[in-house]
mmCIF file of C-alpha atoms in Angstrom:
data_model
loop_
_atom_site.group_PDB
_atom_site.id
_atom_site.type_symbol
_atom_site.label_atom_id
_atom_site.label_comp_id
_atom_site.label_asym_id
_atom_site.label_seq_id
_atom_site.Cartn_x
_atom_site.Cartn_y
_atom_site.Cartn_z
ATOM 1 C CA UNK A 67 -131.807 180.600 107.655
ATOM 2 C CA UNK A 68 -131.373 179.859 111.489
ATOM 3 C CA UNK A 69 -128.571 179.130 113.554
ATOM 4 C CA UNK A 70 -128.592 177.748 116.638
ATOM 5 C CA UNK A 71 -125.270 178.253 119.398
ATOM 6 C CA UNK A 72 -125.783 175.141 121.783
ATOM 7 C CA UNK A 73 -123.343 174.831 125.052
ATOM 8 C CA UNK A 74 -123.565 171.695 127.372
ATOM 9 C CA UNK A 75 -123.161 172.912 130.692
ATOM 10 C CA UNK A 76 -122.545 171.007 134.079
ATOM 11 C CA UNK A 77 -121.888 173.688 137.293
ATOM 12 C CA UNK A 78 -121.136 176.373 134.696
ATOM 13 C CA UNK A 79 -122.729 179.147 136.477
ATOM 14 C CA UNK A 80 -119.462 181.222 136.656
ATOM 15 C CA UNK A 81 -117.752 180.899 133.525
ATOM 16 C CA UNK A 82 -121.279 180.879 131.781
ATOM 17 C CA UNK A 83 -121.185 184.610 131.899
ATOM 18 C CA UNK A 84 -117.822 184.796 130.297
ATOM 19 C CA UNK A 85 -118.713 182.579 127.574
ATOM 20 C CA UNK A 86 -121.856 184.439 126.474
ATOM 21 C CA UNK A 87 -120.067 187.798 126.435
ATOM 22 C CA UNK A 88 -118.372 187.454 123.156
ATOM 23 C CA UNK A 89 -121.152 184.769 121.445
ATOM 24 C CA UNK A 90 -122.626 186.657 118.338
ATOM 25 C CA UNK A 91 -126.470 187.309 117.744
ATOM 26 C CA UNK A 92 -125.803 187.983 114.216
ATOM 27 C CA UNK A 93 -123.897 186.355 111.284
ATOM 28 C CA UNK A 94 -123.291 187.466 107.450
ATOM 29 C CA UNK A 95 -125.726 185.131 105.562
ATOM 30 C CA UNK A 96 -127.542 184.152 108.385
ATOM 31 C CA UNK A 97 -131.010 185.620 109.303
ATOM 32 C CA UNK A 98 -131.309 184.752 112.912
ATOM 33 C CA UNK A 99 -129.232 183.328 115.307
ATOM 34 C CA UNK A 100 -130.132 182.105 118.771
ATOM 35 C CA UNK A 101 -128.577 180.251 121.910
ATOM 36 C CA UNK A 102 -129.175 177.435 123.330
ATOM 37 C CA UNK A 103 -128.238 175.627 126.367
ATOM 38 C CA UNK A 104 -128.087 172.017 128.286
ATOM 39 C CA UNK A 105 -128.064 172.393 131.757
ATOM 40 C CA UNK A 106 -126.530 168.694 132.531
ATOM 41 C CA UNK A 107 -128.163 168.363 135.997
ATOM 42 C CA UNK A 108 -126.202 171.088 137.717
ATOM 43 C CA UNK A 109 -126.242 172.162 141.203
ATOM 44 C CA UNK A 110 -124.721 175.584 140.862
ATOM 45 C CA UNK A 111 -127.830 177.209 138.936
ATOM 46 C CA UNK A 112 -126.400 177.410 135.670
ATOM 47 C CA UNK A 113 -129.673 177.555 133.973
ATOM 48 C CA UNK A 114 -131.147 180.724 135.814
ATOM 49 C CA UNK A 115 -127.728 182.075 135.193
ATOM 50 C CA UNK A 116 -128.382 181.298 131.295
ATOM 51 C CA UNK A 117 -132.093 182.260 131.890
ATOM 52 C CA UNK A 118 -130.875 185.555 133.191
ATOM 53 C CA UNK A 119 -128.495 186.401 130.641
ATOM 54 C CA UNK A 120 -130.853 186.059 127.373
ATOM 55 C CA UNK A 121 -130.553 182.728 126.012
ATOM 56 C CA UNK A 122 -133.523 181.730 124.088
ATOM 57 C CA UNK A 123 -133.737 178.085 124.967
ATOM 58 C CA UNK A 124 -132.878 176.127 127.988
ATOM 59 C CA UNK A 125 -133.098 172.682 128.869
ATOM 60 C CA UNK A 126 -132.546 170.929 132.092
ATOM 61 C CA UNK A 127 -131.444 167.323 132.554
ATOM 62 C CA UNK A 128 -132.689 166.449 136.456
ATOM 63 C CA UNK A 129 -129.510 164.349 136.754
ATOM 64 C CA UNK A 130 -126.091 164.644 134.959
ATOM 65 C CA UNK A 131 -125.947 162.339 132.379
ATOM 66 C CA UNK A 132 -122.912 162.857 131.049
ATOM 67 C CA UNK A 133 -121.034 165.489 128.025
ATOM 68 C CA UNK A 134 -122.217 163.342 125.239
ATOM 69 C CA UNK A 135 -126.134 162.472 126.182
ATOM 70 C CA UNK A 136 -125.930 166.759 126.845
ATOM 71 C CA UNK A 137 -124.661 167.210 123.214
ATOM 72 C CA UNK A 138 -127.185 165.211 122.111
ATOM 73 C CA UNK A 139 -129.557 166.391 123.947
ATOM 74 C CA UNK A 140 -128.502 169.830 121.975
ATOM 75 C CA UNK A 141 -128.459 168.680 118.749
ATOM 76 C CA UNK A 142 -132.067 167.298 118.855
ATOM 77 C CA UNK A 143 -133.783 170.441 120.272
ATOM 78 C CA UNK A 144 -131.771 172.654 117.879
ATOM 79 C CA UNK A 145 -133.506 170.430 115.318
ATOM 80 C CA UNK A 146 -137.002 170.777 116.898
ATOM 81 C CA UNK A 147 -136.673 174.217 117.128
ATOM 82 C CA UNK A 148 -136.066 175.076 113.308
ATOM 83 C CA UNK A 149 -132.257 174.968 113.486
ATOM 84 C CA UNK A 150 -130.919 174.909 109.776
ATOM 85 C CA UNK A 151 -127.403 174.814 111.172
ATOM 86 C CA UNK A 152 -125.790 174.610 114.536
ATOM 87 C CA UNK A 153 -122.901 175.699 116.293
ATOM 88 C CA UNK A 154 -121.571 173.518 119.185
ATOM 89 C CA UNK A 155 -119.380 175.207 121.876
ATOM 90 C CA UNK A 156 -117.990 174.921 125.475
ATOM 91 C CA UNK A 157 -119.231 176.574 128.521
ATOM 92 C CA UNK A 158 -115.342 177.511 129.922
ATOM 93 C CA UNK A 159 -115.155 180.211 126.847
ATOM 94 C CA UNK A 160 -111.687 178.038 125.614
ATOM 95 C CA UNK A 161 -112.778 178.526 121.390
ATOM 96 C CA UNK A 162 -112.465 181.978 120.596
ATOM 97 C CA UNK A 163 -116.413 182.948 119.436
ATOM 98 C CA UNK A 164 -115.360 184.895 116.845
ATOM 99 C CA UNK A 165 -114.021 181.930 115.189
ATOM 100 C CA UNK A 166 -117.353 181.020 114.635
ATOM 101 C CA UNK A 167 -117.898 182.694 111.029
ATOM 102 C CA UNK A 168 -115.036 180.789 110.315
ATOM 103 C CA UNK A 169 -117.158 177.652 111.091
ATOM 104 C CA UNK A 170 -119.947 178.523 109.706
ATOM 105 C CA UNK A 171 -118.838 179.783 105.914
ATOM 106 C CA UNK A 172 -118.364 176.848 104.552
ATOM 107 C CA UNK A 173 -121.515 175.349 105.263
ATOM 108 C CA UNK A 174 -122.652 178.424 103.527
ATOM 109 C CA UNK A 175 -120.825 177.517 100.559
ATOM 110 C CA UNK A 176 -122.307 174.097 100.703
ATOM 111 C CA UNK A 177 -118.449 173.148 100.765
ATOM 112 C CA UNK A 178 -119.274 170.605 104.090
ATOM 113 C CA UNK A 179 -122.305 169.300 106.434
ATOM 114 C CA UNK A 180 -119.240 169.290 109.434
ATOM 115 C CA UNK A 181 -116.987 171.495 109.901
ATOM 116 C CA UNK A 182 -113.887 170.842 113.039
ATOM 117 C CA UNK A 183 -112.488 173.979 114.496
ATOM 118 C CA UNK A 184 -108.639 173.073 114.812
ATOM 119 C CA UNK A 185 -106.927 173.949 117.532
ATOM 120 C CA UNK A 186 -103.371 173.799 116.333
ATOM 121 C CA UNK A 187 -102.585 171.714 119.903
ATOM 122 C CA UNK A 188 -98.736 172.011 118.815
ATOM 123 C CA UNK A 189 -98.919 175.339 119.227
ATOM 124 C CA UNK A 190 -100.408 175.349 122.571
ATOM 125 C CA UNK A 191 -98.415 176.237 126.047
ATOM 126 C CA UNK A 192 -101.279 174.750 128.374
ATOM 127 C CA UNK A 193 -101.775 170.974 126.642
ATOM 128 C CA UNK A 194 -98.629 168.810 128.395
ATOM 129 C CA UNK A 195 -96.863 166.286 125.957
ATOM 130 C CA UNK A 196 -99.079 163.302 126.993
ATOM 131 C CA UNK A 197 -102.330 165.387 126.048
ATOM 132 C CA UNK A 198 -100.455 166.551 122.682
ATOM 133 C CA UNK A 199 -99.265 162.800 122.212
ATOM 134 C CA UNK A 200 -102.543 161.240 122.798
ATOM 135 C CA UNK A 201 -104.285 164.090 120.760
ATOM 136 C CA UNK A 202 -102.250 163.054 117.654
ATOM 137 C CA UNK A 203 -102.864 159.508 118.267
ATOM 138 C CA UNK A 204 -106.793 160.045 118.372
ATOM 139 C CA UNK A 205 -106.981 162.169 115.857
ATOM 140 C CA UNK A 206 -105.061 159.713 113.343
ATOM 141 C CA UNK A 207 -107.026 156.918 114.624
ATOM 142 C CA UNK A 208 -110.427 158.725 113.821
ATOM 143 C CA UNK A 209 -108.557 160.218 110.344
ATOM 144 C CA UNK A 210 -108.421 156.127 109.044
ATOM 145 C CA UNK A 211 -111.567 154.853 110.865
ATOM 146 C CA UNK A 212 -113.529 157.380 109.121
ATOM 147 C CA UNK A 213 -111.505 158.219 106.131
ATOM 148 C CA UNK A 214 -111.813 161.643 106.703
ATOM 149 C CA UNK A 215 -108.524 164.657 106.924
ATOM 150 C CA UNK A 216 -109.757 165.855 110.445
ATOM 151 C CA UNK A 217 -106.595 167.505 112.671
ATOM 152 C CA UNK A 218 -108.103 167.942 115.629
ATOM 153 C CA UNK A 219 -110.753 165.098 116.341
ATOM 154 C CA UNK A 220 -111.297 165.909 120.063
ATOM 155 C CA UNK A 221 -111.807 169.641 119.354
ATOM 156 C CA UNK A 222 -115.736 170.140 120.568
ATOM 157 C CA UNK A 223 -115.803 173.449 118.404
ATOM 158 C CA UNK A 224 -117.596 172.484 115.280
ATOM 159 C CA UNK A 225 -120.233 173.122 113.067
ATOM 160 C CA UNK A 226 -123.255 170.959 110.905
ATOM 161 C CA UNK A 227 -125.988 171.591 108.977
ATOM 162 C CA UNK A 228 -129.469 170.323 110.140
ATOM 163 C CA UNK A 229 -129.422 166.893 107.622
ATOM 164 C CA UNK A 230 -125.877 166.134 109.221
ATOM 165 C CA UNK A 231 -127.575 166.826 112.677
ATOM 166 C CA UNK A 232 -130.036 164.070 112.116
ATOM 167 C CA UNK A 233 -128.183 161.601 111.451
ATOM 168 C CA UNK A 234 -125.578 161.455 113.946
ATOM 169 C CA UNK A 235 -126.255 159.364 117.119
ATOM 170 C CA UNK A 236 -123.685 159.248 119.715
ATOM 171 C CA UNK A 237 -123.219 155.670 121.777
ATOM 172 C CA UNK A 238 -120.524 156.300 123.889
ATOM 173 C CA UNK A 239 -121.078 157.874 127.442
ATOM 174 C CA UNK A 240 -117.386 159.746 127.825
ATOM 175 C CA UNK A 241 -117.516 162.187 124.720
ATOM 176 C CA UNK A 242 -118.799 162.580 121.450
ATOM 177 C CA UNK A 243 -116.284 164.251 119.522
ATOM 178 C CA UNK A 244 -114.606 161.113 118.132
ATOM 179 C CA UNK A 245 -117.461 158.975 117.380
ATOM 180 C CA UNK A 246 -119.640 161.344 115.628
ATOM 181 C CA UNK A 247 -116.607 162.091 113.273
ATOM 182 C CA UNK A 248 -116.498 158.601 112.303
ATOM 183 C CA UNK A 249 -120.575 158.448 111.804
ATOM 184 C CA UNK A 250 -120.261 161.290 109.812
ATOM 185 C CA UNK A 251 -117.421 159.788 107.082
ATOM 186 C CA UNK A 252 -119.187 156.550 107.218
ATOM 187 C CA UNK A 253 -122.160 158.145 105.905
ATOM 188 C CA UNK A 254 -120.779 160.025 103.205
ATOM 189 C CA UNK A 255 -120.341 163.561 104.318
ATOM 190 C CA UNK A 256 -117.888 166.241 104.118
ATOM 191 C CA UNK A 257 -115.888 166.883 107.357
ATOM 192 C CA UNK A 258 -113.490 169.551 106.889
ATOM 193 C CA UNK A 259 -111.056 171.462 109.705
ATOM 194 C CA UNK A 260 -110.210 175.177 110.019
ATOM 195 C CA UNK A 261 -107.707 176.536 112.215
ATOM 196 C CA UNK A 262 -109.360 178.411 115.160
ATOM 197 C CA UNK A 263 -108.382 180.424 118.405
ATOM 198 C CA UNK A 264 -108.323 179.272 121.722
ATOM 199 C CA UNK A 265 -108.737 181.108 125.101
ATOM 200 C CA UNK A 266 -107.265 180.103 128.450
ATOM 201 C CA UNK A 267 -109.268 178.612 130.424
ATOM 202 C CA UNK A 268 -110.821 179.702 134.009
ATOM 203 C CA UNK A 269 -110.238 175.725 135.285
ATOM 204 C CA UNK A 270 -109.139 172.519 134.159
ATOM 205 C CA UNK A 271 -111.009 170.409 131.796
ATOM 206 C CA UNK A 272 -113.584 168.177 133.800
ATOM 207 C CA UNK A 273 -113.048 165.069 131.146
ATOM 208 C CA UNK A 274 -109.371 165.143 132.381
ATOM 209 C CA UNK A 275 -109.464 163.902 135.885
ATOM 210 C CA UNK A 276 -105.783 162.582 136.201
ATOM 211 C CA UNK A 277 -103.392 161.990 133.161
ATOM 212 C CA UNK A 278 -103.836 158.373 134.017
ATOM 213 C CA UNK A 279 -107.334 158.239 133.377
ATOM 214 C CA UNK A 280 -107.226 160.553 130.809
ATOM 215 C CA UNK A 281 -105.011 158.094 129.054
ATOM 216 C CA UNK A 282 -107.211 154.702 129.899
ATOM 217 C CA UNK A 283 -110.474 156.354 129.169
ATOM 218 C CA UNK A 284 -109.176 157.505 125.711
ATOM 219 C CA UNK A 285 -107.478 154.109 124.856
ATOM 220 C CA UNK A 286 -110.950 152.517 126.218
ATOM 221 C CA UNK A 287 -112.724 155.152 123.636
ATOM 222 C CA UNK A 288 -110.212 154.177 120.716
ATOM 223 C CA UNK A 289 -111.136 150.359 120.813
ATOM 224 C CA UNK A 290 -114.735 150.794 121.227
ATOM 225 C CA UNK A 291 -115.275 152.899 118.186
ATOM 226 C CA UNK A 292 -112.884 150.330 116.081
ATOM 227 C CA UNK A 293 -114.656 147.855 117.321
ATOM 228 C CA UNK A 294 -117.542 149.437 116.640
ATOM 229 C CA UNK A 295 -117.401 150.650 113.421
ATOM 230 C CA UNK A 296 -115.082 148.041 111.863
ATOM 231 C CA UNK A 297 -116.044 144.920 113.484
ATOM 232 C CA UNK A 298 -115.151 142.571 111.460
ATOM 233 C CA UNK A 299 -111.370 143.903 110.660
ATOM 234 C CA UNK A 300 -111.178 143.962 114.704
ATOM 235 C CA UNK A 301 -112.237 140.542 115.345
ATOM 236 C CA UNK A 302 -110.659 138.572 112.230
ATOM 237 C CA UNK A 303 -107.790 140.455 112.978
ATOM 238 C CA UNK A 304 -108.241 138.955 116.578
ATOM 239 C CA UNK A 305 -109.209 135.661 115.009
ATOM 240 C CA UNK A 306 -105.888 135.413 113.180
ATOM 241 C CA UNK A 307 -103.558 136.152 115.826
ATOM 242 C CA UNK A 308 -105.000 133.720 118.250
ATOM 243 C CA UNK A 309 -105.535 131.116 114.873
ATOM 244 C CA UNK A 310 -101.581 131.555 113.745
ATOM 245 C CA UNK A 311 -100.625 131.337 117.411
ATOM 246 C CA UNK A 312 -101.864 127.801 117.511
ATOM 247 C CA UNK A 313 -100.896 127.208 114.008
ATOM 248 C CA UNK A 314 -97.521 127.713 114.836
ATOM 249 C CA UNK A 315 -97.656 125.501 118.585
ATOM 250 C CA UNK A 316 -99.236 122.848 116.413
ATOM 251 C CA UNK A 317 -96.525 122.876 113.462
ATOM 252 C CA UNK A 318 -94.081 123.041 116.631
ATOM 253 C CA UNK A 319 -95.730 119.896 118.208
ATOM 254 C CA UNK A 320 -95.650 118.443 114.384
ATOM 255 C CA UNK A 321 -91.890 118.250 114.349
ATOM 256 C CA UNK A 322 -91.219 116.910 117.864
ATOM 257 C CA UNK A 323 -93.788 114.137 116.568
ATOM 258 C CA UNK A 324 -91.777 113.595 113.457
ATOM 259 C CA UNK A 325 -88.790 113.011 115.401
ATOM 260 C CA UNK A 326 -90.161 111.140 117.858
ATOM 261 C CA UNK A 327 -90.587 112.996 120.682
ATOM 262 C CA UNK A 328 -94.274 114.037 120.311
ATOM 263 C CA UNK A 329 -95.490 111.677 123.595
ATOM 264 C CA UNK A 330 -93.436 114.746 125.848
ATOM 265 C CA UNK A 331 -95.774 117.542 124.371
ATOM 266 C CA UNK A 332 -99.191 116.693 124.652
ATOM 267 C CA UNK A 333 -99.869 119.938 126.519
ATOM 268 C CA UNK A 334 -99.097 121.442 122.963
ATOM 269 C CA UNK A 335 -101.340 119.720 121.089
ATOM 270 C CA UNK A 336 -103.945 120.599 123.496
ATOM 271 C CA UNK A 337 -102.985 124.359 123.782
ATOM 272 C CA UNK A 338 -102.956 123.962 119.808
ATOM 273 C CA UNK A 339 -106.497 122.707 119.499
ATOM 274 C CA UNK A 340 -107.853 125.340 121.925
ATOM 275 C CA UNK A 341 -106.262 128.302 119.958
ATOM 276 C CA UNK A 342 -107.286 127.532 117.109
ATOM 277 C CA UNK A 343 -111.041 126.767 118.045
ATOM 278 C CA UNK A 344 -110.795 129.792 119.790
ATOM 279 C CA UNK A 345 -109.470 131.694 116.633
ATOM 280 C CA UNK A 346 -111.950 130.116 114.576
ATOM 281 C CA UNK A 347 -115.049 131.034 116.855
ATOM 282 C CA UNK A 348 -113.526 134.450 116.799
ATOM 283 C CA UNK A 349 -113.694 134.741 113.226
ATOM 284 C CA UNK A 350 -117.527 134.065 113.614
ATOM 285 C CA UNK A 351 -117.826 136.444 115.835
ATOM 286 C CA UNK A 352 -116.895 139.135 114.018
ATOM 287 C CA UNK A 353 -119.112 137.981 110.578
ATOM 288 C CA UNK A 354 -122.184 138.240 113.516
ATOM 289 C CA UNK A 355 -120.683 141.686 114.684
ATOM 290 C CA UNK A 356 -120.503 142.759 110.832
ATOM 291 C CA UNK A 357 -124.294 141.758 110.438
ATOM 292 C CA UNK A 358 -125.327 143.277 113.831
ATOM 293 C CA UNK A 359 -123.531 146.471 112.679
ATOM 294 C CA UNK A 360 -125.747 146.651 108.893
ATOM 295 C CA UNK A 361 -128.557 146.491 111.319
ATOM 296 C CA UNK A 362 -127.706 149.781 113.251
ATOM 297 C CA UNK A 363 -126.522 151.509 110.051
ATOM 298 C CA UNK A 364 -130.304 150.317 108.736
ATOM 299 C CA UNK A 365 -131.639 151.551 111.933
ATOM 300 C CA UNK A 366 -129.770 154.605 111.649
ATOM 301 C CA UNK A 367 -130.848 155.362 108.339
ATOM 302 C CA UNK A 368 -134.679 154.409 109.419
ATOM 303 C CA UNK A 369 -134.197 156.967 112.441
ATOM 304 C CA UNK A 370 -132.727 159.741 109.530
ATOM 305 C CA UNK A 371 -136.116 159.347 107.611
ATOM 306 C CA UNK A 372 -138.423 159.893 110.270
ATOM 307 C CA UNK A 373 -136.379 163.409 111.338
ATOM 308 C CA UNK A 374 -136.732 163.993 107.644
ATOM 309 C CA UNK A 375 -140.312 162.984 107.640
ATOM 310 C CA UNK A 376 -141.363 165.160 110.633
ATOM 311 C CA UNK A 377 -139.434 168.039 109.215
ATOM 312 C CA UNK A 378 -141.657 167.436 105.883
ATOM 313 C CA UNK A 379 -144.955 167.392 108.089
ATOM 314 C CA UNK A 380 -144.102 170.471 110.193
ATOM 315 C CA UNK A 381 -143.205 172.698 106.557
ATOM 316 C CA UNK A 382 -147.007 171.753 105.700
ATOM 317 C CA UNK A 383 -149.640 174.755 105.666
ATOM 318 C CA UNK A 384 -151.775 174.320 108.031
ATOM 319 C CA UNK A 385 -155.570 173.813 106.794
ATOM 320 C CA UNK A 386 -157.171 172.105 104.052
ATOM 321 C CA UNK A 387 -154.480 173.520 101.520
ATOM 322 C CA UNK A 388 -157.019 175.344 99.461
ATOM 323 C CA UNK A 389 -155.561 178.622 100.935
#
């Protein structure tokens, strides 16, 4: 059994250090455990840093591409590299490393394929009410999306075993921690959340620029992955709004005409029949969004079988199998 620590790192060459102190090389139930790292095209020379300090695999992306292209850029070596379960941390040492048997025990148990370390944000000093507001707001929207009990949907300190691994696939360029959440109850598995430590951290958190664009960029995140994964609830609910909005101008324009005053509101009836075009079209839209969406989960499942396929292939003895 092997488990694999990955870290996405951008310009992490002084915290780096820090982080690795504490990271464990061995686990109860686990027979070898190695580190692995995604230099995200950093400047500071964070992978000789990680080179120099003992971790077993690095990879370097020649630009920055972004935290969640360098998670999945983790996830997929891990795989290629024999990982039966991986660990996924940050490079600023904020989850306490020795939360990470908690992680990892009940994967063991075969209680989970994800498990969400939970950082109790109530409880934390550093995170200002906007970040605690629009923490419980993400997390509940990601809690009905994907019909999982997740507390802490933007924590990045989590754990998955290697089938979970390869079948996650992350579109969104911001972060990954929402979206593959959702993936995961979509298809079935079990996401559960244990309460972790935190450290404080060295700096502040690179994905939260300003509380301004903190907030857009998460609303922006919110929609997309609604949209994305329930397409057609988004746009027939869309579809109805703008349909009973013209529903109602028409019936308006109705009784004017009963009374005989409908020649004074043709504007209305015109307004009407554009709505509700536009509602109906939007309706439409969202049956093609629903089949466009059974494609990816198809294609998603198709990409699943070939991980599974490869992994079949590679636990072949080599030879003519006659010893």
């Amino acid at each position: 059994m092997k488990l694999i620590i990955q870290i996405p790192c951008f310009n992490e060459a002084e915290s780096l250090p820090l982080a690795l102190a504490n990271l464990p090389r061995k686990l109860d139930g686990i027979d070898k455990v190695e580190w692995l790292i995604v230099d995200d095209g950093s400047n500071d020379g964070t992978a000789d840093i990680a080179r120099q300090l003992g971790v077993d695999h690095v990879i370097v992306h020649r630009r920055n591409r972004g935290l969640a292209r360098a998670f999945m850029t983790g996830l997929e070596a891990a795989l290629q590299r024999g990982a039966d379960i991986i660990v996924n941390t940050d490079a600023d040492n904020q989850y306490d490393p020795r939360d990470i048997p908690l992680l990892v025990q009940p994967i063991l148990a075969g209680e989970a394929d994800m498990v969400i370390g939970n950082r109790q944000v109530s409880t934390l000093a550093h995170f200002s009410p906007i970040k605690r507001l629009l923490q419980r707001l993400g997390s509940a929207t990601v809690r009905r999306v994907s019909r999982t009990s997740v507390e802490d949907a933007p924590s990045g300190f989590r754990c998955l075993t290697r089938d979970a691994a390869m079948q996650l696939h992350v579109f969104s360029a911001y972060t990954y921690t929402l979206e593959t959440i959702i993936q995961a109850g979509h298809k079935g598995m079990s996401v559960i959340s244990v309460p972790i430590r935190t450290n404080p951290t060295p700096r502040p958190s690179r994905l939260v620029r300003s509380i301004p664009s903190y907030v857009w960029r998460s609303i922006v995140t919110m929609v997309r992955i609604f949209v994305t994964y329930r397409p057609f609830a988004s746009f027939a609910a869309l579809g109805a709004i703008i349909f009973g909005a013209g529903f109602l101008l028409g019936l308006r324009f109705l009784i004017y005409f009963i009374q005989g005053d409908g020649q004074g509101h043709v504007q209305s009836l015109i307004l009407t029949a554009v709505l509700l075009i536009s509602g109906f079209y939007v309706f439409l839209a969202g049956i093609l969004a629903d089949l466009i969406s059974v494609n990816r989960k198809l294609l998603e499942e198709l990409s699943w079988r070939l991980w599974r396929l490869e992994q079949h292939q590679d636990d072949k003895p080599n030879g003519d199998g006659n010893g």
